[in-house]
């Protein structure tokens, strides 16, 4: 038995593979294009481990995907591969359309052809699990109830629109062709190996480097944070027991405004790596111009996955964020290595402020 995972050199996919192989011996074929967000250094602990087969390639490369499916005969395909950063999608949406929409479509086509020719038993057992986001549901007001799986799709950024399109394609492949699909829509993740363009790792690395901590607008946008390992356990559970064609929302019941997140990171750093002059890292917080079309609030109702599949997060935000800050303090080399030339160009484009730059 083997599973094929796409995008597993990225933040969540790599955490998923590390957890998977820590818990079982079923081999993983990891297909990743190694965009700026893909980093094989995250998986160096698997060097020489025959259970991890890395393949450099694009989910949209139908020939490659067909040959991988024929060669490895996976019992499941888990699709993590995506362009995932909202701000990048605002600057250059094209890559999001290519990978998230066209790439997912081509992957579905390749998987459908493979699945169609499987023997009855393998066909019945096969799963295509699509990893998606709560951002497809759009933005909530302060008093709206949290997103359930039946919430209307109202994506507001090129990123969320492209993920919404991919979710619809996955759904259509189930209803039209009978492909045995599962979809998870998760809230914001945080934890080890998170690329420092996203809020939490950016705040940690900028604070330690003595740079500004750029908070968009009034900092009162709300996100619902989930420790990445809890997202991984939810995906494993859905793969194992999810009902075909169903969507499962995944979240940590943990809504927080951005400014509170930034203050918490600063407080943990003040405790774990106090500055020589006793100044708090909070003094580095800077307000910058807001993201265009910035969604005000996301909140996930994770009741369905809890009721049907008995899944619950293991970490609280307090325990997860503490582990995360500790991880970044202990892994300065990993951070330094991802801060490549391409990363610096991005920071220049996005913030255009000297104090956020190297
Ligand atoms: P990431 O940007 O860290 O990693 C994406 C990975 O996909 C990278 O390794 C990249 O090289 C690879 N990739 C990109 N285009 C590819 C292509 N065409 N073919 C093959 N590989 C390609 O993203 P992440 O944060 O790990 O997110 C993984 C998935 O989870 C995404 O689908 C994302 O939409 C979803 N998600 C993310 C979050 C979050 O908070 N990060 C929350 C909910 C859902
Ligand atoms: P991000 O980590 O990019 O995730 P998403 O946009 O997918 O939710 O951003 C999380 C929140 O933090 C979002 O409301 C935007 C905000 N933010 C900042 O205030 N400053 C920053 O430098 C970044 C990257 C994000």
Coordinates of C-alpha atoms and ligand atoms in Angstrom, one line a residue:
X1 CA 0.0 0.0 0.0
X2 CA 1.2 3.5 -0.9
X3 CA -0.2 7.0 -0.8
X4 CA 0.6 9.8 -3.2
X5 CA 0.8 13.3 -1.7
X6 CA 1.2 16.4 -3.7
X7 CA 2.9 19.6 -2.3
X8 CA 4.5 17.7 0.6
X9 CA 7.7 19.9 0.5
X10 CA 5.5 22.8 1.7
X11 CA 4.4 23.7 5.3
X12 CA 1.4 21.4 5.9
X13 CA 2.3 18.6 3.5
X14 CA 5.8 18.2 5.0
X15 CA 4.4 18.1 8.5
X16 CA 1.8 15.6 7.3
X17 CA 4.5 13.3 5.8
X18 CA 6.7 13.5 9.0
X19 CA 3.7 12.6 11.2
X20 CA 2.5 9.9 8.8
X21 CA 5.9 8.1 8.7
X22 CA 6.3 8.5 12.5
X23 CA 3.1 6.6 12.9
X24 CA 3.0 4.0 10.2
X25 CA 5.2 2.3 7.6
X26 CA 3.0 2.9 4.5
X27 CA 5.2 4.6 1.9
X28 CA 4.6 8.1 0.6
X29 CA 5.2 9.3 -2.9
X30 CA 5.7 13.1 -2.6
X31 CA 5.1 15.0 -5.8
X32 CA 6.2 18.6 -5.4
X33 CA 7.2 21.3 -7.9
X34 CA 9.5 23.0 -5.4
X35 CA 8.2 26.5 -5.9
X36 CA 9.6 29.2 -3.5
X37 CA 7.4 27.6 -0.8
X38 CA 8.7 24.0 -1.3
X39 CA 11.7 23.1 0.8
X40 CA 13.2 19.7 1.0
X41 CA 15.4 20.7 3.9
X42 CA 12.2 20.2 6.0
X43 CA 12.3 16.5 5.1
X44 CA 16.1 15.8 5.7
X45 CA 15.2 13.5 8.6
X46 CA 13.8 11.2 5.9
X47 CA 17.0 11.1 3.8
X48 CA 17.8 7.5 3.0
X49 CA 14.3 6.4 4.3
X50 CA 12.8 4.1 1.6
X51 CA 9.3 5.0 2.7
X52 CA 9.6 8.5 1.3
X53 CA 9.9 8.8 -2.5
X54 CA 10.4 12.3 -3.6
X55 CA 9.5 13.3 -7.2
X56 CA 10.1 16.8 -8.5
X57 CA 7.2 17.8 -10.7
X58 CA 4.0 19.6 -11.4
X59 CA 0.5 18.3 -10.5
X60 CA -0.5 19.7 -14.0
X61 CA 2.0 17.4 -15.8
X62 CA -0.5 14.7 -16.8
X63 CA 2.1 12.4 -18.3
X64 CA 4.3 12.4 -15.2
X65 CA 1.3 11.9 -12.9
X66 CA -0.1 9.1 -15.0
X67 CA 3.3 7.3 -14.9
X68 CA 3.6 7.8 -11.1
X69 CA 0.1 6.4 -10.6
X70 CA 0.8 3.4 -12.8
X71 CA 4.2 2.8 -11.2
X72 CA 3.2 3.1 -7.5
X73 CA -0.5 2.1 -7.6
X74 CA -1.4 4.3 -4.6
X75 CA -4.6 3.6 -2.6
X76 CA -5.1 7.3 -2.1
X77 CA -4.0 10.7 -3.5
X78 CA -3.9 13.6 -1.1
X79 CA -3.7 17.0 -2.8
X80 CA -1.9 19.6 -0.7
X81 CA -0.2 21.3 -3.7
X82 CA -1.2 24.9 -4.1
X83 CA -0.1 28.5 -4.3
X84 CA -1.2 29.5 -0.8
X85 CA -0.3 33.1 0.1
X86 CA -3.1 35.7 -0.2
X87 CA -0.8 38.7 -0.6
X88 CA 1.1 37.0 -3.5
X89 CA -2.3 36.2 -5.1
X90 CA -3.0 39.9 -5.1
X91 CA 0.3 40.8 -6.7
X92 CA 0.3 38.0 -9.3
X93 CA -2.8 35.8 -9.5
X94 CA -1.7 33.9 -12.6
X95 CA 0.2 31.2 -10.7
X96 CA -2.8 30.6 -8.5
X97 CA -5.0 30.0 -11.5
X98 CA -2.5 27.7 -13.1
X99 CA -1.8 25.5 -10.1
X100 CA -4.9 25.7 -8.0
X101 CA -7.4 25.5 -10.8
X102 CA -5.8 24.1 -13.9
X103 CA -3.4 21.9 -11.9
X104 CA -6.1 20.5 -9.8
X105 CA -8.2 19.8 -12.9
X106 CA -5.4 18.0 -14.6
X107 CA -4.6 16.0 -11.4
X108 CA -8.3 15.0 -11.2
X109 CA -8.2 13.9 -14.8
X110 CA -5.1 11.8 -14.3
X111 CA -6.6 10.3 -11.1
X112 CA -9.9 9.5 -12.8
X113 CA -8.2 7.6 -15.6
X114 CA -6.1 5.6 -13.1
X115 CA -9.1 4.9 -10.8
X116 CA -11.3 3.8 -13.7
X117 CA -9.0 0.9 -14.6
X118 CA -8.5 -0.4 -11.0
X119 CA -10.0 -3.8 -10.0
X120 CA -13.3 -3.6 -8.2
X121 CA -11.9 -3.9 -4.7
X122 CA -9.1 -1.4 -5.2
X123 CA -11.5 0.9 -6.9
X124 CA -13.9 0.8 -4.0
X125 CA -11.1 1.5 -1.5
X126 CA -9.5 4.3 -3.4
X127 CA -9.7 7.9 -2.1
X128 CA -8.9 11.4 -3.5
X129 CA -8.6 13.8 -0.6
X130 CA -8.5 17.5 -1.4
X131 CA -7.0 19.9 1.2
X132 CA -8.7 23.2 1.1
X133 CA -9.3 26.3 3.2
X134 CA -12.0 28.2 5.1
X135 CA -11.2 31.2 3.0
X136 CA -13.6 29.9 0.3
X137 CA -16.5 30.9 2.5
X138 CA -15.6 34.6 2.5
X139 CA -15.7 37.0 5.4
X140 CA -17.9 37.0 8.5
X141 CA -19.1 40.0 10.6
X142 CA -18.3 40.0 14.3
X143 CA -21.6 38.4 15.2
X144 CA -22.2 35.9 12.4
X145 CA -22.1 32.2 13.3
X146 CA -19.0 30.3 12.3
X147 CA -18.7 28.7 8.9
X148 CA -20.4 25.3 8.6
X149 CA -20.0 23.0 5.5
X150 CA -23.2 24.4 4.0
X151 CA -22.1 28.0 4.1
X152 CA -22.3 29.7 0.7
X153 CA -19.0 30.1 -1.2
X154 CA -18.1 33.8 -1.3
X155 CA -14.3 33.9 -2.0
X156 CA -12.8 37.4 -2.0
X157 CA -9.2 37.1 -3.0
X158 CA -7.6 35.5 -6.1
X159 CA -6.3 32.8 -3.7
X160 CA -9.6 31.9 -2.2
X161 CA -11.4 32.1 -5.6
X162 CA -8.9 29.7 -7.0
X163 CA -9.3 27.3 -4.1
X164 CA -13.1 27.6 -4.4
X165 CA -12.8 26.7 -8.1
X166 CA -10.7 23.6 -7.2
X167 CA -13.2 22.6 -4.5
X168 CA -16.0 22.8 -7.1
X169 CA -14.1 20.6 -9.5
X170 CA -13.4 18.0 -6.9
X171 CA -17.1 18.0 -6.0
X172 CA -18.1 17.7 -9.7
X173 CA -15.7 14.7 -10.2
X174 CA -17.6 12.9 -7.5
X175 CA -21.1 13.7 -8.7
X176 CA -20.4 13.3 -12.4
X177 CA -17.8 10.5 -12.5
X178 CA -18.3 8.9 -9.1
X179 CA -14.6 9.6 -8.1
X180 CA -14.4 8.8 -4.4
X181 CA -13.4 12.2 -3.1
X182 CA -13.2 13.9 0.4
X183 CA -12.6 17.6 1.0
X184 CA -11.3 19.3 4.1
X185 CA -11.7 23.1 4.6
X186 CA -9.3 24.2 7.4
X187 CA -8.7 27.4 9.2
X188 CA -5.3 29.2 9.5
X189 CA -2.5 26.8 10.5
X190 CA 0.6 27.6 12.4
X191 CA 3.6 25.6 13.7
X192 CA 7.0 24.3 12.7
X193 CA 8.3 24.8 9.1
X194 CA 5.9 27.6 8.3
X195 CA 7.3 29.8 5.6
X196 CA 8.1 33.3 7.1
X197 CA 5.8 35.2 4.7
X198 CA 2.8 34.3 6.8
X199 CA 1.8 36.2 9.9
X200 CA 3.1 34.1 12.8
X201 CA 6.5 33.0 11.5
X202 CA 7.1 36.5 9.9
X203 CA 6.5 38.1 13.3
X204 CA 8.9 35.7 15.0
X205 CA 11.7 36.1 12.5
X206 CA 11.3 39.9 12.2
X207 CA 11.2 40.4 16.0
X208 CA 14.5 38.4 16.4
X209 CA 16.1 40.3 13.6
X210 CA 15.2 43.7 15.1
X211 CA 12.9 44.6 12.2
X212 CA 9.4 46.1 12.2
X213 CA 6.4 43.8 12.9
X214 CA 4.0 44.9 10.1
X215 CA 0.4 44.8 11.2
X216 CA -2.1 45.4 8.4
X217 CA -4.7 48.1 9.1
X218 CA -6.2 48.2 12.6
X219 CA -5.0 44.6 13.4
X220 CA -8.5 43.6 14.4
X221 CA -9.1 41.1 11.6
X222 CA -9.9 37.7 13.2
X223 CA -8.5 34.3 12.1
X224 CA -9.2 30.9 13.7
X225 CA -5.8 29.3 14.4
X226 CA -5.1 25.6 14.4
X227 CA -1.7 23.9 15.2
X228 CA -0.5 22.2 12.1
X229 CA -0.2 18.8 13.7
X230 CA -3.9 18.9 14.6
X231 CA -4.7 19.7 10.9
X232 CA -2.6 16.6 10.0
X233 CA -4.5 14.4 12.4
X234 CA -7.8 15.6 11.0
X235 CA -6.7 14.8 7.5
X236 CA -5.7 11.3 8.6
X237 CA -9.0 10.8 10.3
X238 CA -11.0 12.0 7.2
X239 CA -8.9 9.7 5.0
X240 CA -9.6 6.8 7.3
X241 CA -13.3 7.3 8.0
X242 CA -14.7 10.3 6.0
X243 CA -17.9 9.7 4.1
X244 CA -17.4 9.8 0.3
X245 CA -18.2 13.1 -1.4
X246 CA -18.4 14.9 2.0
X247 CA -16.8 18.1 3.1
X248 CA -15.3 18.4 6.6
X249 CA -14.5 21.8 8.1
X250 CA -11.4 21.7 10.4
X251 CA -10.6 24.3 13.0
X252 CA -9.4 24.8 16.5
X253 CA -12.3 26.9 18.0
X254 CA -9.7 29.5 18.5
X255 CA -10.6 32.9 17.0
X256 CA -8.1 35.7 17.7
X257 CA -7.5 39.2 16.3
X258 CA -4.2 39.6 14.6
X259 CA -2.9 42.2 17.0
X260 CA -3.5 39.7 19.9
X261 CA -1.4 37.1 18.0
X262 CA 1.4 39.6 17.5
X263 CA 1.3 40.6 21.2
X264 CA 1.4 36.9 22.2
X265 CA 4.4 36.2 20.0
X266 CA 6.2 39.3 21.5
X267 CA 5.4 38.2 25.1
X268 CA 6.7 34.7 24.5
X269 CA 9.9 36.0 22.9
X270 CA 10.3 38.5 25.8
X271 CA 10.2 35.5 28.1
X272 CA 12.3 33.0 26.1
X273 CA 14.8 35.4 24.4
X274 CA 14.7 38.6 26.3
X275 CA 16.5 41.6 24.7
X276 CA 19.7 42.7 26.4
X277 CA 18.4 46.2 27.2
X278 CA 15.1 44.8 28.6
X279 CA 13.0 46.4 25.8
X280 CA 9.9 44.4 24.8
X281 CA 9.7 43.1 21.2
X282 CA 6.3 44.9 21.2
X283 CA 8.1 48.2 20.5
X284 CA 8.8 46.8 17.0
X285 CA 5.0 46.6 16.1
X286 CA 4.3 48.9 13.2
X287 CA 1.0 49.6 11.5
X288 CA 1.2 49.3 7.7
X289 CA -1.4 49.8 5.0
X290 CA -4.2 47.3 4.9
X291 CA -4.4 44.4 2.4
X292 CA -6.9 45.2 -0.4
X293 CA -10.2 43.3 0.1
X294 CA -8.9 42.1 3.5
X295 CA -11.4 39.5 4.9
X296 CA -12.5 40.7 8.4
X297 CA -13.2 37.5 10.1
X298 CA -12.9 33.7 9.6
X299 CA -14.3 31.2 12.1
X300 CA -14.8 27.5 11.6
X301 CA -17.6 25.4 13.1
X302 CA -15.7 22.1 13.5
X303 CA -18.8 20.3 14.9
X304 CA -19.3 17.9 12.0
X305 CA -15.9 16.3 12.1
X306 CA -16.1 16.0 15.8
X307 CA -19.6 14.4 15.8
X308 CA -19.1 12.1 12.8
X309 CA -15.4 11.2 13.1
X310 CA -14.6 12.0 16.7
X311 CA -11.8 14.4 15.8
X312 CA -10.7 17.1 18.2
X313 CA -7.6 19.3 18.3
X314 CA -4.9 18.1 20.8
X315 CA -3.3 21.5 21.3
X316 CA -4.7 24.6 22.8
X317 CA -3.5 27.9 21.3
X318 CA -1.4 28.5 24.4
X319 CA 0.4 25.2 24.1
X320 CA 0.7 25.3 20.3
X321 CA 2.1 28.9 20.0
X322 CA 4.6 28.2 22.8
X323 CA 5.9 25.1 20.9
X324 CA 6.0 27.1 17.7
X325 CA 8.1 30.0 19.1
X326 CA 10.4 27.4 20.7
X327 CA 10.8 25.7 17.4
X328 CA 11.8 28.9 15.6
X329 CA 14.3 29.7 18.3
X330 CA 15.8 26.2 18.0
X331 CA 15.8 26.2 14.2
X332 CA 17.4 29.5 13.1
X333 CA 19.4 27.7 10.4
X334 CA 16.2 26.4 8.7
X335 CA 14.9 30.0 8.7
X336 CA 18.1 31.5 7.4
X337 CA 18.1 28.9 4.5
X338 CA 14.6 29.7 3.4
X339 CA 15.3 33.5 3.4
X340 CA 16.8 33.2 -0.1
X341 CA 17.1 35.9 -2.7
X342 CA 13.6 35.2 -3.9
X343 CA 12.3 35.7 -0.4
X344 CA 14.0 39.0 -0.1
X345 CA 12.5 40.2 -3.4
X346 CA 9.1 39.3 -2.1
X347 CA 9.5 41.3 1.1
X348 CA 10.6 44.3 -0.9
X349 CA 7.5 44.1 -3.2
X350 CA 5.1 43.6 -0.4
X351 CA 6.3 46.0 2.3
X352 CA 8.5 48.5 0.5
X353 CA 9.7 49.8 3.8
X354 CA 13.3 49.9 4.8
X355 CA 12.7 48.8 8.4
X356 CA 11.1 45.5 7.3
X357 CA 13.9 44.7 4.9
X358 CA 17.2 43.0 5.5
Ligands
LIG1 P1 2.7 26.0 1.1 O1 2.7 27.2 0.1 O2 3.6 26.0 2.3 O3 3.2 24.7 0.2 C1 2.7 24.4 -1.0 C2 3.5 23.3 -1.7 O4 3.0 23.0 -2.9 C3 5.0 23.7 -1.9 O5 5.9 22.7 -1.5 C4 5.0 23.9 -3.4 O6 6.3 23.7 -4.0 C5 4.0 22.9 -3.9 N1 3.5 23.3 -5.2 C6 3.0 24.5 -5.6 N2 2.6 24.4 -6.9 C7 2.7 23.1 -7.3 C8 2.4 22.3 -8.5 N3 1.9 23.0 -9.5 N4 2.7 21.0 -8.5 C9 3.3 20.4 -7.4 N5 3.6 21.0 -6.3 C10 3.3 22.4 -6.2 O7 1.2 25.7 1.5 P2 0.7 25.1 2.8 O8 0.5 26.2 3.8 O9 1.4 23.9 3.2 O10 -0.8 24.6 2.3 C11 -1.0 23.3 1.8 C12 -2.5 23.2 1.4 O11 -3.3 23.5 2.5 C13 -2.9 24.2 0.3 O12 -3.7 23.6 -0.6 C14 -3.6 25.3 1.1 O13 -4.6 25.9 0.3 C15 -4.2 24.5 2.2 N6 -4.5 25.3 3.4 C16 -3.5 26.0 4.0 C17 -3.7 26.6 5.2 C18 -2.7 27.4 5.9 O14 -3.0 28.1 7.0 N7 -1.4 27.4 5.5 C19 -5.0 26.5 5.8 C20 -6.0 25.8 5.2 C21 -5.7 25.1 4.0
LIG2 P1 -1.7 35.2 6.6 O1 -0.7 34.5 7.5 O2 -1.2 35.8 5.3 O3 -2.9 34.2 6.3 P2 -4.3 34.5 5.6 O4 -4.3 35.8 4.9 O5 -4.4 33.3 4.7 O6 -5.4 34.5 6.7 O7 -2.3 36.4 7.4 C1 -3.0 36.2 8.6 C2 -3.6 37.5 9.0 O8 -2.5 38.4 9.4 C3 -4.4 38.2 7.9 O9 -5.5 38.9 8.5 C4 -3.4 39.3 7.4 C5 -2.5 39.6 8.6 N1 -1.1 40.0 8.3 C6 -0.6 41.1 8.9 O10 -1.3 41.9 9.6 N2 0.7 41.4 8.6 C7 1.5 40.7 7.8 O11 2.7 41.0 7.5 C8 0.9 39.4 7.3 C9 1.8 38.5 6.4 C10 -0.4 39.1 7.6

